[in-house]
Each structure stands twice: as C-alpha cells, then as structure tokens.
mmCIF file of C-alpha atoms and ligand atoms in Angstrom:
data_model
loop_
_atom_site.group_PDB
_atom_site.id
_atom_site.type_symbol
_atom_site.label_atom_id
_atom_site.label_comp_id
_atom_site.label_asym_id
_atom_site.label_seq_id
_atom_site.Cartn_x
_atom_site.Cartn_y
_atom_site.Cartn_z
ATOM 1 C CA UNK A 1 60.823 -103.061 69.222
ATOM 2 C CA UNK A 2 62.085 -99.539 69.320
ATOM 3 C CA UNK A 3 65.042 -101.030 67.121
ATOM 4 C CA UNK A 4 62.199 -101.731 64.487
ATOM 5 C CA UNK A 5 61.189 -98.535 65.106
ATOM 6 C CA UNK A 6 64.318 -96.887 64.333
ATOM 7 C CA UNK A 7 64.940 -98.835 61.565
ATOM 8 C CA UNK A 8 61.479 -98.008 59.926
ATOM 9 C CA UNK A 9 62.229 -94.394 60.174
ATOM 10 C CA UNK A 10 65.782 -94.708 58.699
ATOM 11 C CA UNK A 11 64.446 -96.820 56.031
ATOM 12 C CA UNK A 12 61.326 -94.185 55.549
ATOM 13 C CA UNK A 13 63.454 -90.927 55.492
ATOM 14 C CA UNK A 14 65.969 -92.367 52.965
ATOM 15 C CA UNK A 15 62.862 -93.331 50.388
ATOM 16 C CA UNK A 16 61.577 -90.192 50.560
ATOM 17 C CA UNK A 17 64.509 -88.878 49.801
ATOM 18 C CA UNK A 18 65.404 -90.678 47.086
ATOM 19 C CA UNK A 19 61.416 -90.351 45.131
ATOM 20 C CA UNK A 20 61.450 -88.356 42.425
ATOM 21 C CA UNK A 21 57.904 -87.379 41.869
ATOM 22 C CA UNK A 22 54.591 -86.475 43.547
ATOM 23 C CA UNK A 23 52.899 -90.170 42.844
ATOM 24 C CA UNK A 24 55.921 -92.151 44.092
ATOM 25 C CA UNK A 25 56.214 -89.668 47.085
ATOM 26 C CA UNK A 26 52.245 -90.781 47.902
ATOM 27 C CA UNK A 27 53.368 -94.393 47.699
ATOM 28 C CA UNK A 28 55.534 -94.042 49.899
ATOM 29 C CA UNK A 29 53.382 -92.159 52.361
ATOM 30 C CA UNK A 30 50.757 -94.689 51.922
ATOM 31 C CA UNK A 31 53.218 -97.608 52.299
ATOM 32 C CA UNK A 32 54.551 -95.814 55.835
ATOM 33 C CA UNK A 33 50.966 -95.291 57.090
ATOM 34 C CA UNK A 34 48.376 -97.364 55.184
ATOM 35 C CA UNK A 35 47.270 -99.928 57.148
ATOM 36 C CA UNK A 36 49.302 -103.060 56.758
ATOM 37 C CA UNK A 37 52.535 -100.613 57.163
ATOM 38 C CA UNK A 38 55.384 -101.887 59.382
ATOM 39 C CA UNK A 39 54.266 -99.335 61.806
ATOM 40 C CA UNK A 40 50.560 -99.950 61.988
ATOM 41 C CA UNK A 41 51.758 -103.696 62.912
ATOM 42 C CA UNK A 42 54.037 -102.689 65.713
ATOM 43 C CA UNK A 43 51.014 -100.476 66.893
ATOM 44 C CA UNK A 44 48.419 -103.501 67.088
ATOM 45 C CA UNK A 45 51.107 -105.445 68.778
ATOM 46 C CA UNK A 46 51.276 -102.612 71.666
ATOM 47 C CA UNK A 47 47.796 -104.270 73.263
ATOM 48 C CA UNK A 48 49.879 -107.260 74.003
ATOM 49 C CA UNK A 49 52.929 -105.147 76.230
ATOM 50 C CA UNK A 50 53.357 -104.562 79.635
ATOM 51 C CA UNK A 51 52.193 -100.778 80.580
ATOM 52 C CA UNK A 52 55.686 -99.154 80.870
ATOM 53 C CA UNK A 53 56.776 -101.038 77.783
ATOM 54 C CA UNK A 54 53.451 -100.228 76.043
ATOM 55 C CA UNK A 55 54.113 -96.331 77.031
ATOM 56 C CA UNK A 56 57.875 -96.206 75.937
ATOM 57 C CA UNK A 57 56.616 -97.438 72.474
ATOM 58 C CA UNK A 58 53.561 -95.732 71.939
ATOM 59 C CA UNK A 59 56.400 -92.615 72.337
ATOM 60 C CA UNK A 60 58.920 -93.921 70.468
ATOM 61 C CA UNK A 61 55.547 -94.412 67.617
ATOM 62 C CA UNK A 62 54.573 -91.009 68.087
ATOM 63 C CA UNK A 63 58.254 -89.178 67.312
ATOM 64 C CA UNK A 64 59.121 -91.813 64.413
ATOM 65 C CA UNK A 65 55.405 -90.788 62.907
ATOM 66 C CA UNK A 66 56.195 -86.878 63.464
ATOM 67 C CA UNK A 67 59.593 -87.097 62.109
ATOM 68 C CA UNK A 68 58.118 -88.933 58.609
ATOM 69 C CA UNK A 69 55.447 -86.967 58.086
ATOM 70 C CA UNK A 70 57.631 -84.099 58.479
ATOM 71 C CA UNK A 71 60.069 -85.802 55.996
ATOM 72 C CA UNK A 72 57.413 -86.019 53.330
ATOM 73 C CA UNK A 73 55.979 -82.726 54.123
ATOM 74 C CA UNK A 74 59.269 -81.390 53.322
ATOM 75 C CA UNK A 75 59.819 -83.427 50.083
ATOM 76 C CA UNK A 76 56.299 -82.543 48.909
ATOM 77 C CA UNK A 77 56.941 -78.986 48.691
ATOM 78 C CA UNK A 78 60.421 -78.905 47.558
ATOM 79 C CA UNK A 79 58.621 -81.441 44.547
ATOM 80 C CA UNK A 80 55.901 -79.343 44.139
ATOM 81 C CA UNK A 81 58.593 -76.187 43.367
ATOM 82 C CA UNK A 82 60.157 -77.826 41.244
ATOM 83 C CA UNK A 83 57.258 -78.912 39.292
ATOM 84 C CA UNK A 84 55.499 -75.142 39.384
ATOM 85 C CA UNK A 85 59.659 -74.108 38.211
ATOM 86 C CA UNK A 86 59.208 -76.556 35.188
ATOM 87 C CA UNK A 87 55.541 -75.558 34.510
ATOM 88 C CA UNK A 88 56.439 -71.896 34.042
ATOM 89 C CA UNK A 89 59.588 -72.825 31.812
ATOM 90 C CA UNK A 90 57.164 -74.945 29.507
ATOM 91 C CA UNK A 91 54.778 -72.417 29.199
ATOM 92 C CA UNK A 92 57.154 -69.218 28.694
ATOM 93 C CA UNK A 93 56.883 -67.121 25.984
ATOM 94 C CA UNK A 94 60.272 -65.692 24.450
ATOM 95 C CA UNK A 95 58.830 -62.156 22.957
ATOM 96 C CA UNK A 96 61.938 -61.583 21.464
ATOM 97 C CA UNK A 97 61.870 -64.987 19.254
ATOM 98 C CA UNK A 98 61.871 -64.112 15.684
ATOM 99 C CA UNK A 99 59.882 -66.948 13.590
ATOM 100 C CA UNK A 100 61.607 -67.570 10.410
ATOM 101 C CA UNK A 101 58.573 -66.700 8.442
ATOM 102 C CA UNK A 102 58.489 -63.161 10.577
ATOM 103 C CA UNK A 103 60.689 -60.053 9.575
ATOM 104 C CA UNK A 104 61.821 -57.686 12.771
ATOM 105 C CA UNK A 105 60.911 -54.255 12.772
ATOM 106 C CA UNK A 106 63.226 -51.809 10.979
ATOM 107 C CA UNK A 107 63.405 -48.400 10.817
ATOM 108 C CA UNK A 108 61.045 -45.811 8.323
ATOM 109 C CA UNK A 109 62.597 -45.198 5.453
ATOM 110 C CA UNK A 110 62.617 -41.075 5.920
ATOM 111 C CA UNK A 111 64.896 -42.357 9.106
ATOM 112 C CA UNK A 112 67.195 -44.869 7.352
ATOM 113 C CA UNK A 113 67.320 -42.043 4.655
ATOM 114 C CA UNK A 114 68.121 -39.131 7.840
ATOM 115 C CA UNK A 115 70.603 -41.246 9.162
ATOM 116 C CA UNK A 116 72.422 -41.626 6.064
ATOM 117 C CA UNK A 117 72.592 -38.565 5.042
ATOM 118 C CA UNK A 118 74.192 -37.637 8.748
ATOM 119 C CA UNK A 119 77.079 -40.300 8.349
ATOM 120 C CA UNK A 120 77.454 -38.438 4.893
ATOM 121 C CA UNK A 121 78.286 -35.450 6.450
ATOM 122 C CA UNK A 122 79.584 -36.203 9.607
ATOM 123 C CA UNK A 123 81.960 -38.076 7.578
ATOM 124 C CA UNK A 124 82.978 -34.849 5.909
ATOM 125 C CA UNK A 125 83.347 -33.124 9.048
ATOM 126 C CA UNK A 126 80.222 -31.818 10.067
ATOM 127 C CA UNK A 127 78.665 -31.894 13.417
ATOM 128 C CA UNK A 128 75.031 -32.576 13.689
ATOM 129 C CA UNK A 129 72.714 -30.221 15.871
ATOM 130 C CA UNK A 130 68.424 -30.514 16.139
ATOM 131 C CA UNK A 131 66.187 -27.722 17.066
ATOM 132 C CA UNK A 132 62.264 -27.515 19.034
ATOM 133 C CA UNK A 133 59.613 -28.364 16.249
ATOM 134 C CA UNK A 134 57.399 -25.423 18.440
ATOM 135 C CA UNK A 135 59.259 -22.794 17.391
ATOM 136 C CA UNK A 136 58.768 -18.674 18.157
ATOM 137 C CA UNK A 137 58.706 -15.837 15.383
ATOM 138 C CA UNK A 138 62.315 -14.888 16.014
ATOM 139 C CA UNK A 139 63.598 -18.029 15.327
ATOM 140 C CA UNK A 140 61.597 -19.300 12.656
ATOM 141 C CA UNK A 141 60.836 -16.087 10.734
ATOM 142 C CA UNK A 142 62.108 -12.497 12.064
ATOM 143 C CA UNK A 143 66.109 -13.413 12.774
ATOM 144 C CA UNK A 144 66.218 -15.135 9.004
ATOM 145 C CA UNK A 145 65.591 -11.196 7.635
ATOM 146 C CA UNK A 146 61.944 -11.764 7.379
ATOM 147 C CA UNK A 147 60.586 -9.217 9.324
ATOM 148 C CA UNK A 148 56.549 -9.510 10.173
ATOM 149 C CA UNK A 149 54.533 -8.222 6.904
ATOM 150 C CA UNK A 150 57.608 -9.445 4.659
ATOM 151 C CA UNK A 151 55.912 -10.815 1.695
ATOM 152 C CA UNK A 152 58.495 -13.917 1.505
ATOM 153 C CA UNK A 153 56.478 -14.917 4.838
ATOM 154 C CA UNK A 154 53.771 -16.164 2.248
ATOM 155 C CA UNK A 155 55.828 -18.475 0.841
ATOM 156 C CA UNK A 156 55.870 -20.731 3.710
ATOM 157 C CA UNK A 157 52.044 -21.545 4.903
ATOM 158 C CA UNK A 158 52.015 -21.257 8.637
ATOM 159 C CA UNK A 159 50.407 -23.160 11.347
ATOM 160 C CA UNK A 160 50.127 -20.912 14.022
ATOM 161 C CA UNK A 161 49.737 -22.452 17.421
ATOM 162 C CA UNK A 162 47.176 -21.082 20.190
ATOM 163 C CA UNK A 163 50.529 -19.599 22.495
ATOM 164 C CA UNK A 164 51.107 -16.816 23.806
ATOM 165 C CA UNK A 165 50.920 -13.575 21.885
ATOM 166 C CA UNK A 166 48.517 -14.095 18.757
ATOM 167 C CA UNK A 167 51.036 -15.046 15.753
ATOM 168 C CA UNK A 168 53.907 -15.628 17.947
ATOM 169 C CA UNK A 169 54.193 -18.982 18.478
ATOM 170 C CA UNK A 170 54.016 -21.361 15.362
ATOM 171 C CA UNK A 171 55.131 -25.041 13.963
ATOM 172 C CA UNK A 172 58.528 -24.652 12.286
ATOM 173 C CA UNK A 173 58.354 -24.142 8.544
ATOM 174 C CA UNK A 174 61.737 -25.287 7.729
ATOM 175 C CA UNK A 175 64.683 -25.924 9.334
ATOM 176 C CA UNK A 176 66.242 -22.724 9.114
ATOM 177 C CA UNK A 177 65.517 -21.642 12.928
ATOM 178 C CA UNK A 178 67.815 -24.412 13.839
ATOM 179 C CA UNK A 179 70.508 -21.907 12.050
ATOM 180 C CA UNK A 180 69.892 -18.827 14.116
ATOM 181 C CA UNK A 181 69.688 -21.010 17.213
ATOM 182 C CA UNK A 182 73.416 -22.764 16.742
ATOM 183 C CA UNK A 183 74.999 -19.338 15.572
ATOM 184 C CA UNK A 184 73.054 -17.797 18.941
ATOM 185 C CA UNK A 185 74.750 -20.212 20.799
ATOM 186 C CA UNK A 186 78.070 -21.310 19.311
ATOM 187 C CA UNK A 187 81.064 -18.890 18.566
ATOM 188 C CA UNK A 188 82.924 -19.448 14.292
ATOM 189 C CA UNK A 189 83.954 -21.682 12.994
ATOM 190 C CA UNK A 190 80.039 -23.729 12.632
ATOM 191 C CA UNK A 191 80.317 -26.517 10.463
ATOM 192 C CA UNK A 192 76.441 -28.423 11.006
ATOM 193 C CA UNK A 193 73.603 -30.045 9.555
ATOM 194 C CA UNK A 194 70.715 -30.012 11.109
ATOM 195 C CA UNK A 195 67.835 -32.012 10.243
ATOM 196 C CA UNK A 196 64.263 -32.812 11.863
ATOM 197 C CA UNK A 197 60.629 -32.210 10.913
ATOM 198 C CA UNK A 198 58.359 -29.331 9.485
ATOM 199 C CA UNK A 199 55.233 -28.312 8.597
ATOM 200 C CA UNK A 200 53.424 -26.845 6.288
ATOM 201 C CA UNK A 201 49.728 -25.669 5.868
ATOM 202 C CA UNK A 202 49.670 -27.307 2.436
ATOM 203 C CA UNK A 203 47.451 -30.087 0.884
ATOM 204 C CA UNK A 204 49.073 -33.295 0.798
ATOM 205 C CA UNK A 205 49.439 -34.289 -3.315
ATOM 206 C CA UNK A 206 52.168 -36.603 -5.108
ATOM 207 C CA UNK A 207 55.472 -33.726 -4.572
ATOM 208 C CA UNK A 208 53.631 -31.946 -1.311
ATOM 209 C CA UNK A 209 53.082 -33.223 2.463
ATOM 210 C CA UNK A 210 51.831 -31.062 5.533
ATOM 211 C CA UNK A 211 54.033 -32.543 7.492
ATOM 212 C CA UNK A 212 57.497 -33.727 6.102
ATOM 213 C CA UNK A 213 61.691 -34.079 6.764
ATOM 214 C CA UNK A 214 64.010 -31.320 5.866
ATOM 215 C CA UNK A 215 68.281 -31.039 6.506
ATOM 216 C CA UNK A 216 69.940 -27.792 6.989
ATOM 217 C CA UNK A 217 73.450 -27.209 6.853
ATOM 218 C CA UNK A 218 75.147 -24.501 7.921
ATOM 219 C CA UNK A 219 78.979 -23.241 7.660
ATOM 220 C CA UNK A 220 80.173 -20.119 9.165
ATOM 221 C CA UNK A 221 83.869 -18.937 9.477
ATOM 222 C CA UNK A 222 86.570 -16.618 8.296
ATOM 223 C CA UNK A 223 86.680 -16.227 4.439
ATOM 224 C CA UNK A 224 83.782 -18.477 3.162
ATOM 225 C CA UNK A 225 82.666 -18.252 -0.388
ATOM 226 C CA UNK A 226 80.391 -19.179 -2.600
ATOM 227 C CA UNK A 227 82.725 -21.958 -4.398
ATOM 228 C CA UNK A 228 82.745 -23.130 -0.892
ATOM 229 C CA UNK A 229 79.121 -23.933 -1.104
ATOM 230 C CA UNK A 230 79.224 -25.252 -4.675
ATOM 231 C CA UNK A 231 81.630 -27.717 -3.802
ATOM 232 C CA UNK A 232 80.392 -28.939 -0.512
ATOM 233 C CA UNK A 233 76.768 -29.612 -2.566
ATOM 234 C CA UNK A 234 78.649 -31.226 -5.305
ATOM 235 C CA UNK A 235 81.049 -33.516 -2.445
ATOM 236 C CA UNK A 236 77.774 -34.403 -0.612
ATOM 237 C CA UNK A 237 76.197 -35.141 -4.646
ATOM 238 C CA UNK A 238 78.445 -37.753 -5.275
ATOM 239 C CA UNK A 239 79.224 -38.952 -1.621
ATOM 240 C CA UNK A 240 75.339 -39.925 -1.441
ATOM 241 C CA UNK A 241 74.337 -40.962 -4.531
ATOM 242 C CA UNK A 242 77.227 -41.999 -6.378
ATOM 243 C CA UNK A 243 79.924 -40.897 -9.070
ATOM 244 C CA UNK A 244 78.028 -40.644 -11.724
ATOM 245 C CA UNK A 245 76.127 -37.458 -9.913
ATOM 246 C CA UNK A 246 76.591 -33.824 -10.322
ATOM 247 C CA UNK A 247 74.813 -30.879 -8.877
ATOM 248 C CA UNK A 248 74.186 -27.468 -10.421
ATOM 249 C CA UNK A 249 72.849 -24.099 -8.922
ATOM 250 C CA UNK A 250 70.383 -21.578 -10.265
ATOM 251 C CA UNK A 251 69.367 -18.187 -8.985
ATOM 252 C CA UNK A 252 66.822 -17.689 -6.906
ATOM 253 C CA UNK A 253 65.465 -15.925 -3.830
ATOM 254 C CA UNK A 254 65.514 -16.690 -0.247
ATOM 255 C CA UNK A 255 65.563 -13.877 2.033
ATOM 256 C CA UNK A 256 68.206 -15.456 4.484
ATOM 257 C CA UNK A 257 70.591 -15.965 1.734
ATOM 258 C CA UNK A 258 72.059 -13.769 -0.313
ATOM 259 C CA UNK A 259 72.977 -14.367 -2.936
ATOM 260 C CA UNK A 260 70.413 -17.374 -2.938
ATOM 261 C CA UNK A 261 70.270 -20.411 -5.534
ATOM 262 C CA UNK A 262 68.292 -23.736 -6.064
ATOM 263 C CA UNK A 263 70.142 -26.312 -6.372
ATOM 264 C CA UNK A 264 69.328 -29.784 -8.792
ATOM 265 C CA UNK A 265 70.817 -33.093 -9.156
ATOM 266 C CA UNK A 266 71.874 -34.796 -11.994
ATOM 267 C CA UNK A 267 71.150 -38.303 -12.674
ATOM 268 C CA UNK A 268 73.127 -40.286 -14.679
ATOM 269 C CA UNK A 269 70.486 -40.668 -17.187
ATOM 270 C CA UNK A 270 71.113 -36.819 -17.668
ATOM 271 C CA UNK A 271 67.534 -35.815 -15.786
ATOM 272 C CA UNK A 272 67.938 -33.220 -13.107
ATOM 273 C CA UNK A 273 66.054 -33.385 -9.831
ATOM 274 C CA UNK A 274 65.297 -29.931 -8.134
ATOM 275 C CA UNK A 275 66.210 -30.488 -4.049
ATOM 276 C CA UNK A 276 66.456 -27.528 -2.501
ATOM 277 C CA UNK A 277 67.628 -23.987 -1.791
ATOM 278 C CA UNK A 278 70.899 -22.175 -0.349
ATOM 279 C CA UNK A 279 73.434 -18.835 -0.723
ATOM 280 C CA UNK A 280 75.040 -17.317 1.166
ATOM 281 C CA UNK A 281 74.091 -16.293 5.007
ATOM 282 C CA UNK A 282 72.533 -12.808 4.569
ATOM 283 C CA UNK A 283 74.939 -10.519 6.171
ATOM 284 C CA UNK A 284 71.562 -9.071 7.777
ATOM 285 C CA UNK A 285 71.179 -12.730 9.308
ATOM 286 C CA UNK A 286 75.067 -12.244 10.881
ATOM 287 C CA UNK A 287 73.783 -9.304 12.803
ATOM 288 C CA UNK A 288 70.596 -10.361 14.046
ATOM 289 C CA UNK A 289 72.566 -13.312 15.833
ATOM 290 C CA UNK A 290 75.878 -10.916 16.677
ATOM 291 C CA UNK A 291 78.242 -12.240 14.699
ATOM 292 C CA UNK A 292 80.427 -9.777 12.751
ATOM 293 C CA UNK A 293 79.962 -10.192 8.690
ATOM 294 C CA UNK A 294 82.997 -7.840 8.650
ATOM 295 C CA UNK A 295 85.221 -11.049 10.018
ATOM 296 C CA UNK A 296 82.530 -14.063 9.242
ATOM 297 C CA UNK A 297 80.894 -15.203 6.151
ATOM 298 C CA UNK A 298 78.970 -18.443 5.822
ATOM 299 C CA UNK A 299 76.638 -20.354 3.628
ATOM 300 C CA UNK A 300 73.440 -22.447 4.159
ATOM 301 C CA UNK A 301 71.595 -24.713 2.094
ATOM 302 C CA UNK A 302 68.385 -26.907 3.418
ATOM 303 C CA UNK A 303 66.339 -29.588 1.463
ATOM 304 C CA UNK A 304 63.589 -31.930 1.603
ATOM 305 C CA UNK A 305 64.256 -35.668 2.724
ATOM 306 C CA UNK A 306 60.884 -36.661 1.839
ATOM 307 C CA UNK A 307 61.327 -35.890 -1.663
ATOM 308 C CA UNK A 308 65.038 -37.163 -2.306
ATOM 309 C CA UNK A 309 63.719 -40.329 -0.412
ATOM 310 C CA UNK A 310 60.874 -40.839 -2.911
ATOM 311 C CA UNK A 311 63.138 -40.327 -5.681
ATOM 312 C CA UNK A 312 66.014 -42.493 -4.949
ATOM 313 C CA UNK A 313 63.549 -45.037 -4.086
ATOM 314 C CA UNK A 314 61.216 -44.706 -7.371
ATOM 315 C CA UNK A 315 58.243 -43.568 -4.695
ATOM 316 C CA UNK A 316 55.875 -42.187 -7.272
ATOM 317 C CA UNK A 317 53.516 -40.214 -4.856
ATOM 318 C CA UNK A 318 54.899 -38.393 -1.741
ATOM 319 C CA UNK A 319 51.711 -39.570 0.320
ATOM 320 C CA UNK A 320 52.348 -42.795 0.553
ATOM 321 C CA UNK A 321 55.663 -41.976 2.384
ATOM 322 C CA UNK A 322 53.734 -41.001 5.107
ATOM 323 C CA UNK A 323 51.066 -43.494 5.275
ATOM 324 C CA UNK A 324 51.159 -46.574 7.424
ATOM 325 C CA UNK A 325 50.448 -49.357 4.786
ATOM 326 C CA UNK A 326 52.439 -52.256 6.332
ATOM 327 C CA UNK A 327 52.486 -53.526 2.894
ATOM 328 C CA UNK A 328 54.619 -50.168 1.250
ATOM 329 C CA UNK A 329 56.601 -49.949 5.485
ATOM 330 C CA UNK A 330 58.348 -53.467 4.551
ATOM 331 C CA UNK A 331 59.909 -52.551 0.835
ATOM 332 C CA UNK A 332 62.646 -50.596 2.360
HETATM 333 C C1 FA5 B 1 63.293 -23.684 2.445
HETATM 334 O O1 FA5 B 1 62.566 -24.271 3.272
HETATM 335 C C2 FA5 B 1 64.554 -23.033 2.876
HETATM 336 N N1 FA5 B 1 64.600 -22.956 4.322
HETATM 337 C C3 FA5 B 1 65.764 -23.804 2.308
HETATM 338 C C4 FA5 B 1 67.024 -23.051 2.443
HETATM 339 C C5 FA5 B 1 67.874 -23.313 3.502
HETATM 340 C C6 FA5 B 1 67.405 -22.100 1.511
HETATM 341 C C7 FA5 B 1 69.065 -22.632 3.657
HETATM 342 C C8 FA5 B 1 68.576 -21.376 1.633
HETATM 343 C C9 FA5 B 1 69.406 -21.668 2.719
HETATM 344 P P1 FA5 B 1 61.838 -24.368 0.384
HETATM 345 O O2 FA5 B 1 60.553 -23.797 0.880
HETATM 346 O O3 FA5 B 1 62.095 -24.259 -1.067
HETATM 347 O O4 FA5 B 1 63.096 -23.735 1.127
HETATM 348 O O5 FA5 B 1 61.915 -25.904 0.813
HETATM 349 C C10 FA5 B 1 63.102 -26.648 0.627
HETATM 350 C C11 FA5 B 1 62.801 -28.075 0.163
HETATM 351 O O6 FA5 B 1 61.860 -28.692 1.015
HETATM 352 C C12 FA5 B 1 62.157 -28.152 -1.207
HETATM 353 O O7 FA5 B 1 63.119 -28.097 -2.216
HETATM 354 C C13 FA5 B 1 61.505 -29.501 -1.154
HETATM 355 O O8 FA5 B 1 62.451 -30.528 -1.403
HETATM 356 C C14 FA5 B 1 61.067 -29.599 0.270
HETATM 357 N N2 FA5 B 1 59.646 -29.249 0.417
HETATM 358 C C15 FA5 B 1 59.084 -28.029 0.454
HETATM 359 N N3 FA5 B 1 57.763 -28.099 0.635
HETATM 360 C C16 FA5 B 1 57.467 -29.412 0.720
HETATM 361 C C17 FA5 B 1 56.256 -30.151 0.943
HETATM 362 N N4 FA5 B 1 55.087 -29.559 1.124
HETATM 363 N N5 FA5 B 1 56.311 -31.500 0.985
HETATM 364 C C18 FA5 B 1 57.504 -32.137 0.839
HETATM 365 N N6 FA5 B 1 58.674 -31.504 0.647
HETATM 366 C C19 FA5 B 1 58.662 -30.158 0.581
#
C-alpha cells in the first residue's frame, strides 16, 4: 500500500507540474482529493488493517497529502504570477506611441527660428552667450551710456519690478545688457550673439508685442570697423535667407552705438524689411566695462526674432505669434 502511495504522489507532483493553467491545476487538485481519488480509496480501505499497519499508512497518507498540497500551492502562485505578469502587459499603455493620425510635439516657431539663426552664426564663428531676463539699471540702461534722466530711456517702455531700490530693478528691454555683461566678464577678442527674451510696456498690435525675442551680437577686438559690421549683416543676410538677399544701413541713433544705423533687408521682390539697429560700440560703453577704446573697437547690432519670424513666414499680425491657437502652433 505505501507503494500506491508513493506512486500517487509521483504521479500527482509530475501533473501539476506539467498544467498549464489555473482550471486544469483545480482538476487536478480535485482529481487528487475529490472523493473517488486514488487516495480517498486507500483511506476507506485503512478500517480493514491491522493497527500498526493502519498507523504506518494513515502516516504515509498524511506526508503524501502535505507534500501535494504543497505542490499545488506552489504551482498556483507561480500560475497566478504569471497570469497578473500577462494582465499588466495586455493592459499597458505605451505613452510614447505615436498614432499615425497624431503629429508629435515640435518646437515654437520663435525657437526653431532662435535656433537657426544660432547655427547661422555659430557657423561663422560666433560663440553664443544668454543673459538674466531680471536685469539691474547698470546693465540694462546706465553701462549702455544711458545715464538715469537720459531722454533715449523713453524710447524703451519699462517694466519696473517691485526690487530693491525704487527704479532699480527692471525686466530687460533688449538684449543689450547681455553686451556689458560678456565684455564685464570676458577679455578681446568677443565674437557673440546673444539672444533671449524682452519686454516691453507696449500694447500688443500687428508689428508690436509686450513680450517678444530679440538677438544681439557683439564683436570686440583690435582694429574693428564699420565695413566690419556691414559685411557681417550682409554674410548673415544671405547665409539666412538666401542669395538673392541684401542688407543696407541707414543712420540713426542709439546711444550705445556710435555711429548708430538701422539696418533693412532686401527681398528679392526688391521690398525692404526694417530689422533692427547697430554701430559701433560707443567708446563711452568701452569704459564703463574697462576695456581700453584706445586698443579695442567693436560693433553691435540686435534685432527682433518675432518680427523676422512673422515675415519669413507670411505671419500677418505679430499677436498671433504669441498666442496658443493649436490650430496656427502646427503650421510651422
Ligand atoms: C534695440 O532694442 C537695440 N538694443 C538694438 C541695438 C543693438 C542697436 C545693438 C544697436 C546695437 P530697438 O528698440 O529698435 O533697438 O529694437 C530692435 C528690434 O526689436 C526692432 O527693430 C524690432 O524688430 C524689434 N522690436 C522692437 N519693439 C518690438 C515690439 N514691441 N514687438 C516686437 N518686436 C519689437
């Protein structure tokens, strides 16, 4: 008898090895305990055995029945792993699938139109440097020769911001501070651009934002001129928007630059787009940052992204650069 006994449990363990699911693991159990099982038999036979007999069995019943239910305890929750392990593969959710009526996400066009303007110039040698948007008087104002009560102050509209001494502390207008920063801070030859965000207390119409993109660039170093500067703006012309370009200059006035022009773009068509200012680096500028205009000269020129963005684009109103309509976002 414990022969059968042995056998059943051989028999038993290798069945449950070999199940492959929950219900035929239950069969099994049923089929090892139910009550016509092998083992249930051998059990109702035990009333017939002598008492030492009847003991050695009733053992020998007790370890085979520990050892199988063990066995299928085992199997149960190695099955039931694997089934939570294939549950949570069904149901996962790949974030990162694209459906192919779905676009990804892609960057602003005042970005892609940032970024290209950097490989522009980096690939003509530049470096590129980036300034605070929170910037103090010096830097934004006093250092570019525009002392406090300078009348050229007015033709940036300020936003002043609630920091330490009243008027001291204010949004950068431009990116001109970025200048007086690097030349604080780097010893000639400076060959940068500079580009970020300003802000302006303006109302926002079709050519005017309160808050919009600007690039600097700035060159300092023995024997600069101003043919230097028209032929880095006309390089940069036709290196960004094609051959068919050109640039021109016109006089004007910026008190950091002297002398100062505006400079325009011509289209192809033979239409000329203002962009933006530049001249020379004030020799008054040189000193405020200790640099010697005696051995250094340098010129500057900074203009809007916003507005060459809109143009090469055909954006008709400045405004809805900066809006969030999904709808205009996905054009570009
Ligand atoms: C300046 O900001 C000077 N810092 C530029 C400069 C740099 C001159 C270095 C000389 C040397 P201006 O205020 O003109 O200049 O602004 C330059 C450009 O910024 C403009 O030509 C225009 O393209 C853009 N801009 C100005 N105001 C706005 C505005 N409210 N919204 C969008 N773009 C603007």
């Amino acid at each position: 008898m414990t022969d059968d006994i042995a056998r059943i449990v051989d028999d038993g363990i290798g069945r449950i090895a070999r199940v492959g699911d929950l219900d035929s693991l239950a069969e099994v159990d049923r089929d090892l305990f139910g009550k016509q099982s092998a083992l249930a038999t051998i059990k109702a036979g035990m009333r017939d055995l002598e008492p030492a007999e009847r003991k050695a069995i009733g053992q020998a019943l007790n370890e085979a029945q520990t050892r199988l239910r063990a066995a299928i305890a085992e199997r149960r929750e190695s099955l039931s792993a694997d089934l939570r392990r294939q549950r949570l593969d069904d149901e996962r959710i790949d974030l990162t699938e694209l459906r192919p009526a779905q676009r990804p996400g892609h960057l602003h066009l005042v970005t892609q139109t940032m970024e290209r303007l950097e490989d522009v110039f980096v690939g003509m040698g530049f470096t590129v440097a980036e300034g605070p948007e929170v910037e103090d008087d010096w830097h934004n104002f006093t250092a570019l020769n525009l002392p406090a009560h300078h009348p050229a102050r007015d033709m940036q509209d300020t936003f002043f911001v609630d920091l330490g001494e009243p008027g001291d502390v204010v949004m950068r207008t431009h990116t001109s501070p970025v200048q007086i920063r690097l030349m604080e801070s780097t010893t000639p030859p400076i060959y940068s651009v500079m580009p970020g965000r300003v802000y302006r207390q303006e109302t926002a119409d079709a050519t005017h934002l309160a808050v919009f993109h600007q690039i600097e660039c700035l060159v300092v170093d023995e024997g600069i001129s101003f043919a230097n500067l028209a032929s880095t703006i006309d390089t940069f012309t036709k290196a960004y928007f094609g051959d068919g370009f050109s640039s021109r200059l016109r006089p004007s006035y910026f008190p950091f630059t002297e002398p100062s022009a505006e400079f325009d773009i011509r289209r192809p068509d033979g239409s000329w787009l203002e962009l933006g200012g530049c001249g020379m680096v004030n020799p008054n500028v040189l000193r405020n940052v200790g640099i010697d205009p005696e051995e250094y000269s340098g010129f500057a020129f900074g203009f809007g992204l916003d507005r060459l963005a809109a143009m090469r684009h055909g954006v008709p109103d400045l405004r809805q650069i900066a809006s969030v309509d999904i709808r205009f976002v996905r054009q570009f």
